[in-house]
mmCIF file of C-alpha atoms in Angstrom:
data_model
loop_
_atom_site.group_PDB
_atom_site.id
_atom_site.type_symbol
_atom_site.label_atom_id
_atom_site.label_comp_id
_atom_site.label_asym_id
_atom_site.label_seq_id
_atom_site.Cartn_x
_atom_site.Cartn_y
_atom_site.Cartn_z
ATOM 1 C CA MET P 1269 35.861 -10.491 0.891
ATOM 2 C CA ILE P 1270 38.066 -7.504 1.801
ATOM 3 C CA ARG P 1271 40.720 -8.888 -0.637
ATOM 4 C CA ASN P 1272 38.159 -9.618 -3.239
ATOM 5 C CA SER P 1273 36.750 -6.048 -3.253
ATOM 6 C CA LEU P 1274 40.425 -4.825 -3.560
ATOM 7 C CA LEU P 1275 40.930 -6.871 -6.632
ATOM 8 C CA PHE P 1276 37.444 -5.497 -7.999
ATOM 9 C CA SER P 1277 38.665 -2.108 -7.554
ATOM 10 C CA THR P 1278 41.897 -2.686 -9.266
ATOM 11 C CA ALA P 1279 40.128 -4.558 -12.062
ATOM 12 C CA MET P 1280 38.086 -1.474 -12.525
ATOM 13 C CA ALA P 1281 41.270 0.651 -12.827
ATOM 14 C CA THR P 1282 42.463 -2.043 -15.045
ATOM 15 C CA GLY P 1283 39.664 -1.841 -17.325
ATOM 16 C CA MET P 1284 39.433 1.688 -17.622
ATOM 17 C CA ALA P 1285 43.015 2.012 -18.656
ATOM 18 C CA GLY P 1286 42.254 -0.702 -21.141
ATOM 19 C CA MET P 1287 39.867 1.350 -22.966
ATOM 20 C CA ALA P 1288 43.000 3.205 -24.698
ATOM 21 C CA MET P 1289 44.035 -0.164 -26.098
ATOM 22 C CA ALA P 1290 43.836 -0.279 -29.957
ATOM 23 C CA ASP P 1291 42.282 -3.441 -31.639
ATOM 24 C CA GLY P 1292 41.392 -5.011 -28.272
ATOM 25 C CA TYR P 1293 38.691 -7.308 -27.250
ATOM 26 C CA THR P 1294 36.346 -5.900 -24.851
ATOM 27 C CA ILE P 1295 34.765 -8.268 -22.276
ATOM 28 C CA GLY P 1296 31.802 -7.396 -19.936
ATOM 29 C CA VAL P 1297 31.799 -8.929 -16.581
ATOM 30 C CA MET P 1298 28.784 -9.193 -14.237
ATOM 31 C CA SER P 1299 30.261 -9.718 -10.737
ATOM 32 C CA ALA P 1300 28.254 -9.943 -7.693
ATOM 33 C CA GLN P 1301 30.052 -8.186 -4.557
ATOM 34 C CA SER P 1302 27.000 -8.583 -2.181
ATOM 35 C CA GLY P 1303 24.102 -10.656 -1.812
ATOM 36 C CA TYR P 1304 23.622 -14.676 -2.218
ATOM 37 C CA LEU P 1305 25.961 -14.744 -5.474
ATOM 38 C CA ALA P 1306 28.748 -13.064 -4.012
ATOM 39 C CA PRO P 1307 30.749 -16.114 -2.423
ATOM 40 C CA TYR P 1308 30.853 -17.623 -5.775
ATOM 41 C CA ASP P 1309 30.912 -14.525 -8.027
ATOM 42 C CA GLY P 1310 33.879 -13.172 -6.061
ATOM 43 C CA PRO P 1311 36.393 -16.087 -6.371
ATOM 44 C CA ALA P 1312 35.308 -16.636 -10.051
ATOM 45 C CA TYR P 1313 35.940 -12.875 -10.883
ATOM 46 C CA ALA P 1314 39.304 -12.877 -9.093
ATOM 47 C CA GLY P 1315 40.698 -15.908 -10.936
ATOM 48 C CA PHE P 1316 39.032 -14.415 -14.389
ATOM 49 C CA GLN P 1317 41.053 -11.283 -13.969
ATOM 50 C CA PHE P 1318 44.174 -12.635 -12.656
ATOM 51 C CA CYS P 1319 44.463 -14.959 -15.777
ATOM 52 C CA ILE P 1320 43.488 -11.869 -18.078
ATOM 53 C CA ASP P 1321 46.105 -9.864 -16.405
ATOM 54 C CA GLU P 1322 48.725 -12.755 -17.109
ATOM 55 C CA MET P 1323 47.411 -12.716 -21.023
ATOM 56 C CA ASN P 1324 47.599 -8.858 -21.197
ATOM 57 C CA ALA P 1325 51.082 -8.902 -19.826
ATOM 58 C CA ASN P 1326 52.034 -11.167 -22.790
ATOM 59 C CA GLY P 1327 50.248 -9.382 -25.241
ATOM 60 C CA GLY P 1328 46.423 -10.208 -24.823
ATOM 61 C CA LEU P 1329 44.545 -13.245 -26.229
ATOM 62 C CA ASN P 1330 46.886 -15.686 -27.895
ATOM 63 C CA GLY P 1331 49.540 -12.964 -27.535
ATOM 64 C CA THR P 1332 47.980 -10.600 -30.111
ATOM 65 C CA THR P 1333 44.961 -9.333 -28.911
ATOM 66 C CA PRO P 1334 44.784 -7.032 -25.569
ATOM 67 C CA VAL P 1335 41.838 -7.464 -23.380
ATOM 68 C CA GLU P 1336 39.581 -4.692 -22.040
ATOM 69 C CA LEU P 1337 37.439 -5.361 -19.159
ATOM 70 C CA ILE P 1338 34.232 -3.535 -18.248
ATOM 71 C CA VAL P 1339 33.365 -4.696 -14.744
ATOM 72 C CA ARG P 1340 29.819 -3.988 -13.137
ATOM 73 C CA ASP P 1341 28.430 -5.084 -9.413
ATOM 74 C CA THR P 1342 25.112 -6.750 -9.847
ATOM 75 C CA ARG P 1343 24.609 -7.087 -6.139
ATOM 76 C CA SER P 1344 22.885 -10.296 -7.091
ATOM 77 C CA ASP P 1345 19.739 -8.691 -8.148
ATOM 78 C CA ILE P 1346 18.638 -9.712 -11.459
ATOM 79 C CA ALA P 1347 17.118 -6.569 -12.412
ATOM 80 C CA GLU P 1348 20.442 -4.722 -11.784
ATOM 81 C CA GLY P 1349 22.270 -7.356 -13.918
ATOM 82 C CA VAL P 1350 19.890 -6.770 -16.874
ATOM 83 C CA LYS P 1351 20.652 -2.920 -16.547
ATOM 84 C CA VAL P 1352 24.494 -3.384 -16.311
ATOM 85 C CA VAL P 1353 24.481 -6.078 -19.414
ATOM 86 C CA GLN P 1354 22.764 -3.427 -21.591
ATOM 87 C CA GLU P 1355 25.393 -0.606 -20.333
ATOM 88 C CA MET P 1356 28.306 -2.937 -21.158
ATOM 89 C CA ILE P 1357 26.930 -3.772 -24.647
ATOM 90 C CA ASP P 1358 26.529 -0.049 -25.149
ATOM 91 C CA GLU P 1359 30.172 0.508 -24.113
ATOM 92 C CA GLY P 1360 31.527 -2.134 -26.790
ATOM 93 C CA ALA P 1361 31.452 -5.359 -24.738
ATOM 94 C CA GLN P 1362 31.947 -8.210 -27.438
ATOM 95 C CA PHE P 1363 31.672 -11.079 -24.960
ATOM 96 C CA ILE P 1364 29.651 -11.095 -21.548
ATOM 97 C CA VAL P 1365 30.574 -13.144 -18.471
ATOM 98 C CA ALA P 1366 27.448 -13.826 -16.288
ATOM 99 C CA SER P 1367 26.989 -14.345 -12.530
ATOM 100 C CA ALA P 1368 27.305 -17.835 -11.274
ATOM 101 C CA ASP P 1369 23.778 -18.937 -11.321
ATOM 102 C CA ALA P 1370 21.263 -19.845 -14.179
ATOM 103 C CA ASP P 1371 18.626 -17.217 -13.534
ATOM 104 C CA PRO P 1372 20.876 -14.140 -13.873
ATOM 105 C CA THR P 1373 22.445 -15.656 -16.555
ATOM 106 C CA ILE P 1374 19.434 -16.402 -18.522
ATOM 107 C CA ALA P 1375 18.246 -12.743 -17.728
ATOM 108 C CA ALA P 1376 21.683 -11.460 -19.263
ATOM 109 C CA ALA P 1377 21.401 -13.691 -22.291
ATOM 110 C CA GLN P 1378 18.068 -12.306 -23.158
ATOM 111 C CA ILE P 1379 19.617 -8.825 -23.551
ATOM 112 C CA THR P 1380 22.664 -10.431 -25.519
ATOM 113 C CA ALA P 1381 20.722 -12.299 -27.918
ATOM 114 C CA ALA P 1382 19.627 -9.352 -30.022
ATOM 115 C CA ASP P 1383 23.424 -8.767 -30.932
ATOM 116 C CA SER P 1384 24.371 -12.548 -30.553
ATOM 117 C CA ILE P 1385 27.048 -11.722 -28.134
ATOM 118 C CA PRO P 1386 28.357 -14.883 -26.692
ATOM 119 C CA THR P 1387 27.694 -14.949 -22.990
ATOM 120 C CA MET P 1388 28.965 -17.536 -20.353
ATOM 121 C CA THR P 1389 28.046 -18.129 -16.762
ATOM 122 C CA PHE P 1390 30.989 -17.700 -14.194
ATOM 123 C CA ALA P 1391 29.559 -21.164 -12.538
ATOM 124 C CA GLY P 1392 25.819 -21.541 -13.232
ATOM 125 C CA THR P 1393 25.381 -25.376 -13.499
ATOM 126 C CA ALA P 1394 21.646 -25.641 -14.180
ATOM 127 C CA PRO P 1395 21.618 -26.948 -17.933
ATOM 128 C CA VAL P 1396 18.593 -25.030 -18.897
ATOM 129 C CA LEU P 1397 20.463 -21.970 -19.043
ATOM 130 C CA THR P 1398 21.835 -22.712 -22.520
ATOM 131 C CA GLN P 1399 18.322 -23.132 -23.866
ATOM 132 C CA VAL P 1400 17.927 -19.358 -23.998
ATOM 133 C CA GLY P 1401 20.056 -19.524 -27.188
ATOM 134 C CA GLU P 1402 22.903 -20.601 -29.120
ATOM 135 C CA HIS P 1403 25.025 -17.786 -27.911
ATOM 136 C CA VAL P 1404 24.976 -18.860 -24.333
ATOM 137 C CA PHE P 1405 27.660 -21.364 -22.756
ATOM 138 C CA GLY P 1406 28.134 -22.826 -19.211
ATOM 139 C CA SER P 1407 31.676 -23.291 -17.935
ATOM 140 C CA TYR P 1408 31.266 -25.685 -14.869
ATOM 141 C CA PRO P 1409 29.911 -29.197 -15.166
ATOM 142 C CA ALA P 1410 26.326 -29.129 -15.400
ATOM 143 C CA ASP P 1411 24.050 -30.386 -12.516
ATOM 144 C CA ASN P 1412 22.917 -33.391 -14.696
ATOM 145 C CA GLN P 1413 26.471 -34.284 -14.955
ATOM 146 C CA GLN P 1414 27.481 -33.882 -11.365
ATOM 147 C CA ALA P 1415 24.322 -35.924 -10.401
ATOM 148 C CA THR P 1416 25.166 -38.838 -12.782
ATOM 149 C CA VAL P 1417 28.447 -39.120 -11.194
ATOM 150 C CA LEU P 1418 27.356 -38.717 -7.744
ATOM 151 C CA ALA P 1419 24.575 -41.276 -8.273
ATOM 152 C CA GLY P 1420 26.829 -43.811 -9.439
ATOM 153 C CA TYR P 1421 29.205 -43.283 -6.599
ATOM 154 C CA ALA P 1422 26.332 -43.770 -4.064
ATOM 155 C CA LEU P 1423 25.351 -46.982 -5.620
ATOM 156 C CA ASP P 1424 28.873 -48.137 -5.594
ATOM 157 C CA GLN P 1425 28.622 -47.585 -1.652
ATOM 158 C CA GLY P 1426 25.890 -49.828 -1.284
ATOM 159 C CA LEU P 1427 23.289 -46.959 -0.780
ATOM 160 C CA GLU P 1428 19.874 -47.994 -2.348
ATOM 161 C CA ARG P 1429 17.231 -45.728 -1.118
ATOM 162 C CA VAL P 1430 17.465 -42.008 -1.430
ATOM 163 C CA TRP P 1431 15.413 -38.918 0.034
ATOM 164 C CA LEU P 1432 15.591 -35.860 -2.152
ATOM 165 C CA VAL P 1433 15.219 -32.325 -0.446
ATOM 166 C CA LYS P 1434 14.617 -29.685 -3.210
ATOM 167 C CA SER P 1435 13.542 -26.180 -3.652
ATOM 168 C CA PRO P 1436 11.264 -25.236 -6.601
ATOM 169 C CA ASP P 1437 12.839 -21.445 -6.120
ATOM 170 C CA SER P 1438 15.684 -21.947 -8.197
ATOM 171 C CA ALA P 1439 16.710 -24.059 -11.414
ATOM 172 C CA TYR P 1440 19.921 -25.316 -9.443
ATOM 173 C CA THR P 1441 18.133 -26.103 -6.169
ATOM 174 C CA LEU P 1442 15.221 -28.145 -8.122
ATOM 175 C CA GLY P 1443 17.040 -29.791 -10.877
ATOM 176 C CA GLY P 1444 20.179 -31.241 -9.116
ATOM 177 C CA PRO P 1445 18.419 -33.648 -6.787
ATOM 178 C CA GLU P 1446 15.799 -34.537 -9.664
ATOM 179 C CA TYR P 1447 18.625 -35.627 -11.909
ATOM 180 C CA PHE P 1448 20.211 -37.500 -9.007
ATOM 181 C CA GLY P 1449 16.827 -39.243 -8.391
ATOM 182 C CA GLU P 1450 16.630 -40.186 -12.296
ATOM 183 C CA VAL P 1451 19.889 -41.470 -12.568
ATOM 184 C CA PHE P 1452 19.804 -43.305 -9.202
ATOM 185 C CA SER P 1453 16.428 -44.807 -10.184
ATOM 186 C CA ALA P 1454 17.792 -45.996 -13.661
ATOM 187 C CA LEU P 1455 20.718 -47.655 -12.025
ATOM 188 C CA GLY P 1456 18.798 -49.826 -9.675
ATOM 189 C CA GLY P 1457 18.233 -47.483 -6.742
ATOM 190 C CA SER P 1458 14.904 -46.016 -5.373
ATOM 191 C CA VAL P 1459 13.575 -42.670 -4.606
ATOM 192 C CA VAL P 1460 11.772 -43.407 -1.013
ATOM 193 C CA GLY P 1461 10.691 -39.584 -0.533
ATOM 194 C CA GLU P 1462 11.088 -36.043 -1.442
ATOM 195 C CA SER P 1463 10.546 -32.945 0.544
ATOM 196 C CA SER P 1464 10.349 -29.090 -0.807
ATOM 197 C CA TYR P 1465 11.757 -26.128 1.177
ATOM 198 C CA SER P 1466 11.635 -22.340 0.334
ATOM 199 C CA LEU P 1467 14.987 -20.351 -0.249
ATOM 200 C CA ASN P 1468 15.983 -18.816 2.877
ATOM 201 C CA GLN P 1469 13.911 -21.068 4.715
ATOM 202 C CA PRO P 1470 14.863 -20.734 8.633
ATOM 203 C CA ASP P 1471 13.257 -23.804 10.227
ATOM 204 C CA PHE P 1472 13.592 -27.339 8.664
ATOM 205 C CA SER P 1473 12.456 -28.986 11.687
ATOM 206 C CA ALA P 1474 9.075 -30.538 9.810
ATOM 207 C CA ILE P 1475 11.305 -31.594 7.050
ATOM 208 C CA VAL P 1476 13.473 -33.454 9.502
ATOM 209 C CA THR P 1477 10.467 -35.073 11.218
ATOM 210 C CA THR P 1478 9.090 -36.415 8.080
ATOM 211 C CA ILE P 1479 12.357 -38.116 7.068
ATOM 212 C CA ALA P 1480 12.885 -39.384 10.558
ATOM 213 C CA ASN P 1481 9.359 -41.041 10.437
ATOM 214 C CA ALA P 1482 9.937 -42.499 6.826
ATOM 215 C CA ASP P 1483 9.226 -46.149 6.411
ATOM 216 C CA PRO P 1484 11.382 -47.565 4.855
ATOM 217 C CA ALA P 1485 14.197 -45.140 5.876
ATOM 218 C CA PRO P 1486 16.195 -43.567 3.500
ATOM 219 C CA ASP P 1487 19.916 -44.378 3.487
ATOM 220 C CA VAL P 1488 21.249 -41.237 1.840
ATOM 221 C CA ILE P 1489 19.976 -37.750 1.628
ATOM 222 C CA VAL P 1490 20.547 -35.448 -1.599
ATOM 223 C CA THR P 1491 20.228 -31.888 -1.750
ATOM 224 C CA TRP P 1492 21.455 -29.168 -3.846
ATOM 225 C CA ALA P 1493 20.730 -26.528 -1.019
ATOM 226 C CA TRP P 1494 23.095 -23.744 -0.778
ATOM 227 C CA GLU P 1495 23.849 -21.232 2.114
ATOM 228 C CA PRO P 1496 22.006 -20.477 4.535
ATOM 229 C CA ASP P 1497 19.532 -23.212 3.687
ATOM 230 C CA PHE P 1498 22.221 -26.077 3.965
ATOM 231 C CA PRO P 1499 23.529 -25.172 7.390
ATOM 232 C CA ALA P 1500 19.971 -24.771 8.750
ATOM 233 C CA PHE P 1501 19.056 -28.209 7.144
ATOM 234 C CA ILE P 1502 22.285 -30.112 8.456
ATOM 235 C CA ARG P 1503 21.949 -28.571 11.814
ATOM 236 C CA ALA P 1504 18.346 -29.641 12.256
ATOM 237 C CA LEU P 1505 19.006 -33.098 10.887
ATOM 238 C CA ARG P 1506 22.125 -33.569 13.017
ATOM 239 C CA GLY P 1507 20.261 -32.051 16.159
ATOM 240 C CA ALA P 1508 17.221 -34.454 15.826
ATOM 241 C CA GLY P 1509 19.933 -37.356 16.017
ATOM 242 C CA LEU P 1510 19.743 -38.652 12.458
ATOM 243 C CA ASP P 1511 23.212 -39.752 11.036
ATOM 244 C CA THR P 1512 22.003 -40.517 7.533
ATOM 245 C CA GLN P 1513 24.430 -39.884 4.827
ATOM 246 C CA VAL P 1514 24.018 -36.634 3.252
ATOM 247 C CA MET P 1515 25.078 -35.805 -0.122
ATOM 248 C CA GLY P 1516 25.207 -32.618 -2.270
ATOM 249 C CA GLY P 1517 26.156 -30.531 -5.360
ATOM 250 C CA ASP P 1518 29.198 -28.432 -6.016
ATOM 251 C CA VAL P 1519 27.596 -25.550 -3.980
ATOM 252 C CA LEU P 1520 28.934 -27.319 -0.788
ATOM 253 C CA ASP P 1521 32.510 -26.977 -1.862
ATOM 254 C CA THR P 1522 33.032 -23.563 0.088
ATOM 255 C CA PRO P 1523 35.124 -23.002 3.060
ATOM 256 C CA THR P 1524 32.079 -21.662 4.939
ATOM 257 C CA VAL P 1525 30.321 -24.916 4.657
ATOM 258 C CA ARG P 1526 33.456 -26.976 5.546
ATOM 259 C CA GLY P 1527 33.801 -24.687 8.820
ATOM 260 C CA LEU P 1528 30.393 -25.662 9.993
ATOM 261 C CA GLY P 1529 32.157 -28.213 12.428
ATOM 262 C CA ASP P 1530 30.697 -31.814 13.276
ATOM 263 C CA VAL P 1531 27.464 -31.446 11.726
ATOM 264 C CA VAL P 1532 29.217 -31.558 8.151
ATOM 265 C CA ALA P 1533 31.780 -34.179 8.861
ATOM 266 C CA GLY P 1534 31.298 -36.958 6.199
ATOM 267 C CA VAL P 1535 28.940 -35.044 4.041
ATOM 268 C CA THR P 1536 29.896 -35.835 0.414
ATOM 269 C CA HIS P 1537 29.583 -33.538 -2.401
ATOM 270 C CA THR P 1538 30.378 -32.912 -6.084
ATOM 271 C CA SER P 1539 33.194 -30.503 -7.117
ATOM 272 C CA GLY P 1540 34.801 -29.417 -10.401
ATOM 273 C CA GLY P 1541 38.291 -29.986 -9.371
ATOM 274 C CA PHE P 1542 41.292 -30.930 -6.997
ATOM 275 C CA PRO P 1543 44.630 -29.645 -6.656
ATOM 276 C CA ASP P 1544 46.495 -32.870 -7.048
ATOM 277 C CA GLU P 1545 50.260 -32.511 -6.282
ATOM 278 C CA GLY P 1546 52.249 -31.200 -9.407
ATOM 279 C CA SER P 1547 48.815 -30.486 -11.324
ATOM 280 C CA ALA P 1548 48.083 -27.235 -13.371
ATOM 281 C CA TYR P 1549 45.668 -26.500 -10.583
ATOM 282 C CA ALA P 1550 48.237 -26.580 -8.093
ATOM 283 C CA ASP P 1551 50.451 -24.276 -10.273
ATOM 284 C CA PHE P 1552 47.735 -21.999 -10.706
ATOM 285 C CA ILE P 1553 47.265 -21.874 -6.565
ATOM 286 C CA GLU P 1554 50.886 -21.164 -6.238
ATOM 287 C CA ARG P 1555 50.970 -18.384 -8.872
ATOM 288 C CA PHE P 1556 47.961 -16.842 -7.799
ATOM 289 C CA THR P 1557 49.010 -16.649 -4.078
ATOM 290 C CA ALA P 1558 52.387 -15.443 -4.787
ATOM 291 C CA ALA P 1559 50.804 -12.522 -6.828
ATOM 292 C CA THR P 1560 47.922 -11.527 -4.572
ATOM 293 C CA GLY P 1561 48.666 -12.688 -1.038
ATOM 294 C CA THR P 1562 45.475 -14.684 -1.070
ATOM 295 C CA THR P 1563 45.530 -18.489 -1.442
ATOM 296 C CA PRO P 1564 42.626 -19.842 -3.465
ATOM 297 C CA ASP P 1565 40.416 -22.044 -1.093
ATOM 298 C CA ASN P 1566 37.525 -22.904 -3.939
ATOM 299 C CA ASN P 1567 36.843 -24.147 -7.338
ATOM 300 C CA TYR P 1568 35.661 -20.888 -8.484
ATOM 301 C CA TYR P 1569 38.878 -19.097 -8.532
ATOM 302 C CA VAL P 1570 40.450 -21.576 -10.951
ATOM 303 C CA ASN P 1571 37.145 -21.894 -13.064
ATOM 304 C CA GLY P 1572 37.444 -18.217 -13.476
ATOM 305 C CA CYS P 1573 40.934 -18.548 -15.167
ATOM 306 C CA ASP P 1574 39.607 -21.290 -17.276
ATOM 307 C CA ILE P 1575 37.122 -18.937 -18.693
ATOM 308 C CA ALA P 1576 39.589 -16.735 -19.795
ATOM 309 C CA HIS P 1577 41.239 -19.590 -21.599
ATOM 310 C CA MET P 1578 38.001 -20.668 -23.030
ATOM 311 C CA ILE P 1579 37.653 -17.237 -24.546
ATOM 312 C CA GLU P 1580 40.851 -17.184 -25.808
ATOM 313 C CA ASP P 1581 40.645 -20.434 -27.570
ATOM 314 C CA ALA P 1582 37.470 -19.565 -29.138
ATOM 315 C CA VAL P 1583 38.853 -16.309 -30.417
ATOM 316 C CA ALA P 1584 41.856 -18.223 -32.008
ATOM 317 C CA ALA P 1585 39.867 -20.840 -33.469
ATOM 318 C CA ALA P 1586 37.525 -18.136 -35.176
ATOM 319 C CA GLY P 1587 40.528 -16.252 -36.303
ATOM 320 C CA THR P 1588 38.140 -13.228 -35.664
ATOM 321 C CA THR P 1589 36.636 -11.223 -32.789
ATOM 322 C CA ASP P 1590 33.152 -11.202 -34.574
ATOM 323 C CA PRO P 1591 30.565 -12.242 -32.072
ATOM 324 C CA ALA P 1592 29.046 -14.984 -34.120
ATOM 325 C CA ALA P 1593 32.115 -16.439 -35.219
ATOM 326 C CA VAL P 1594 33.373 -16.507 -31.709
ATOM 327 C CA THR P 1595 30.343 -18.410 -30.664
ATOM 328 C CA ALA P 1596 30.511 -20.883 -33.525
ATOM 329 C CA ALA P 1597 34.279 -21.445 -32.549
ATOM 330 C CA MET P 1598 33.315 -21.870 -28.770
ATOM 331 C CA ALA P 1599 30.652 -24.548 -29.694
ATOM 332 C CA ALA P 1600 32.948 -26.433 -31.622
ATOM 333 C CA ILE P 1601 35.860 -26.798 -29.150
ATOM 334 C CA GLU P 1602 36.853 -30.437 -28.285
ATOM 335 C CA ASP P 1603 39.021 -31.474 -25.461
ATOM 336 C CA GLY P 1604 40.096 -27.797 -24.773
ATOM 337 C CA GLU P 1605 42.952 -27.711 -22.311
ATOM 338 C CA GLY P 1606 41.874 -26.523 -18.883
ATOM 339 C CA ILE P 1607 43.466 -25.787 -15.465
ATOM 340 C CA MET P 1608 40.414 -27.302 -13.402
ATOM 341 C CA SER P 1609 39.892 -29.816 -16.048
ATOM 342 C CA ASN P 1610 39.713 -30.148 -19.861
ATOM 343 C CA PHE P 1611 36.536 -29.071 -21.579
ATOM 344 C CA THR P 1612 34.461 -30.217 -24.470
ATOM 345 C CA PHE P 1613 31.502 -28.118 -26.121
ATOM 346 C CA ALA P 1614 31.315 -29.968 -29.516
ATOM 347 C CA GLY P 1615 28.359 -32.239 -29.469
ATOM 348 C CA THR P 1616 26.802 -30.787 -25.987
ATOM 349 C CA ASP P 1617 24.245 -28.337 -25.379
ATOM 350 C CA ARG P 1618 26.977 -25.918 -24.686
ATOM 351 C CA MET P 1619 27.283 -26.839 -21.075
ATOM 352 C CA PRO P 1620 30.824 -28.234 -21.357
ATOM 353 C CA LEU P 1621 31.473 -31.847 -20.694
ATOM 354 C CA ARG P 1622 34.100 -31.955 -17.999
ATOM 355 C CA ASP P 1623 35.273 -34.110 -15.049
ATOM 356 C CA VAL P 1624 33.496 -34.354 -12.065
ATOM 357 C CA VAL P 1625 35.075 -34.557 -8.581
ATOM 358 C CA VAL P 1626 33.556 -36.316 -5.758
ATOM 359 C CA ALA P 1627 34.976 -35.122 -2.267
ATOM 360 C CA ARG P 1628 34.184 -35.570 1.276
ATOM 361 C CA ILE P 1629 34.362 -33.371 4.145
ATOM 362 C CA SER P 1630 36.584 -34.557 6.851
ATOM 363 C CA GLU P 1631 36.352 -34.716 10.844
ATOM 364 C CA THR P 1632 38.663 -31.472 10.669
ATOM 365 C CA GLY P 1633 36.910 -29.705 8.064
ATOM 366 C CA GLU P 1634 39.256 -30.492 5.115
ATOM 367 C CA LYS P 1635 38.160 -31.472 1.581
ATOM 368 C CA GLU P 1636 39.289 -34.958 0.896
ATOM 369 C CA PHE P 1637 39.402 -36.179 -2.546
ATOM 370 C CA ILE P 1638 37.264 -39.387 -3.317
ATOM 371 C CA LEU P 1639 37.148 -39.799 -7.203
ATOM 372 C CA ARG P 1640 37.159 -38.050 -10.367
ATOM 373 C CA SER P 1641 34.922 -39.150 -13.394
ATOM 374 C CA THR P 1642 33.284 -37.920 -16.415
ATOM 375 C CA ALA P 1643 29.507 -38.465 -16.865
ATOM 376 C CA ASP P 1644 28.491 -41.151 -19.087
ATOM 377 C CA PRO P 1645 26.643 -39.004 -21.699
ATOM 378 C CA ALA P 1646 24.250 -42.114 -22.201
ATOM 379 C CA LEU P 1647 23.146 -41.473 -18.671
ATOM 380 C CA LEU P 1648 22.620 -37.728 -18.505
ATOM 381 C CA PRO P 1649 19.053 -36.698 -17.544
ATOM 382 C CA GLN P 1650 17.646 -34.178 -20.312
ATOM 383 C CA PRO P 1651 17.132 -30.686 -18.836
#
């Protein structure tokens, strides 16, 4: 986080310097530097700013339109996010990149709707976030896409009975497991039980006891819980002697989860990409590391860069920086070239259709590649 804070400060300086650029494109960025969104916003912003800097070094978007950044720290607070979005619009922001969760993105989009300013979440995956308006876009494969691919994989492994652990406190922690259960059931599996928890719940012993006494017993547990809830849950589960397979969403694709030790060995989760040898993803890691001294250790870095390229593609297709035209052009992109994966907005609810990677945490805390697939649109649960 020290390095990310340095990048944040540098970007602020870059943004202020950019104010003097003529005929530029102004992008407002919500980037939580503390609180529950910091582990996701920090890397996403670092990757975004890195690729904007690369573009500006070559003339800006499409080599013709310099980018000005206005960056504000939201501290993971929705009210603060709403305030800073209005400030950025007042300062001329023509595009807003919102924090990496549905709730702050929805709050921001309610402000940007008045001027139809295109708004894209850093990595919010709850598909409900685009229902705020036609100017709102996702960037990461949505929860219903991730759940569809993961449910198919679970069934392919012979797992037939799932227990869902979910929290109604956020669209992400509630929707992901429910989408999984819907697809899993449609493909022939069965949901044998569900448990609910509150965000930041310190004690999962009651839930673990319920699962331990279930009849029939589940052969897989699925949750979209994030930190600190997932570490508390998995420690309680393994501490009770239950070795049931556990699967989760992309939020488990972090070095802190992989660093939990024996309790997470074998945990399987979705992800947005994998740095295959010789891939554009691997090249990004090499360039970023050489330039900053920090080696990206999760997908949010590279997805931040992909957001920069999504904006570049939309402005090129629009032929103008007019917000409504950029919004329309973004919604029409089909098979756009990305670094994490290619992306298609055309024919979707503006949550891009992208590859989903399934990965496993190894005994030594490494991320092991299992498969890469795109969700079958015919199977996608509706938000």
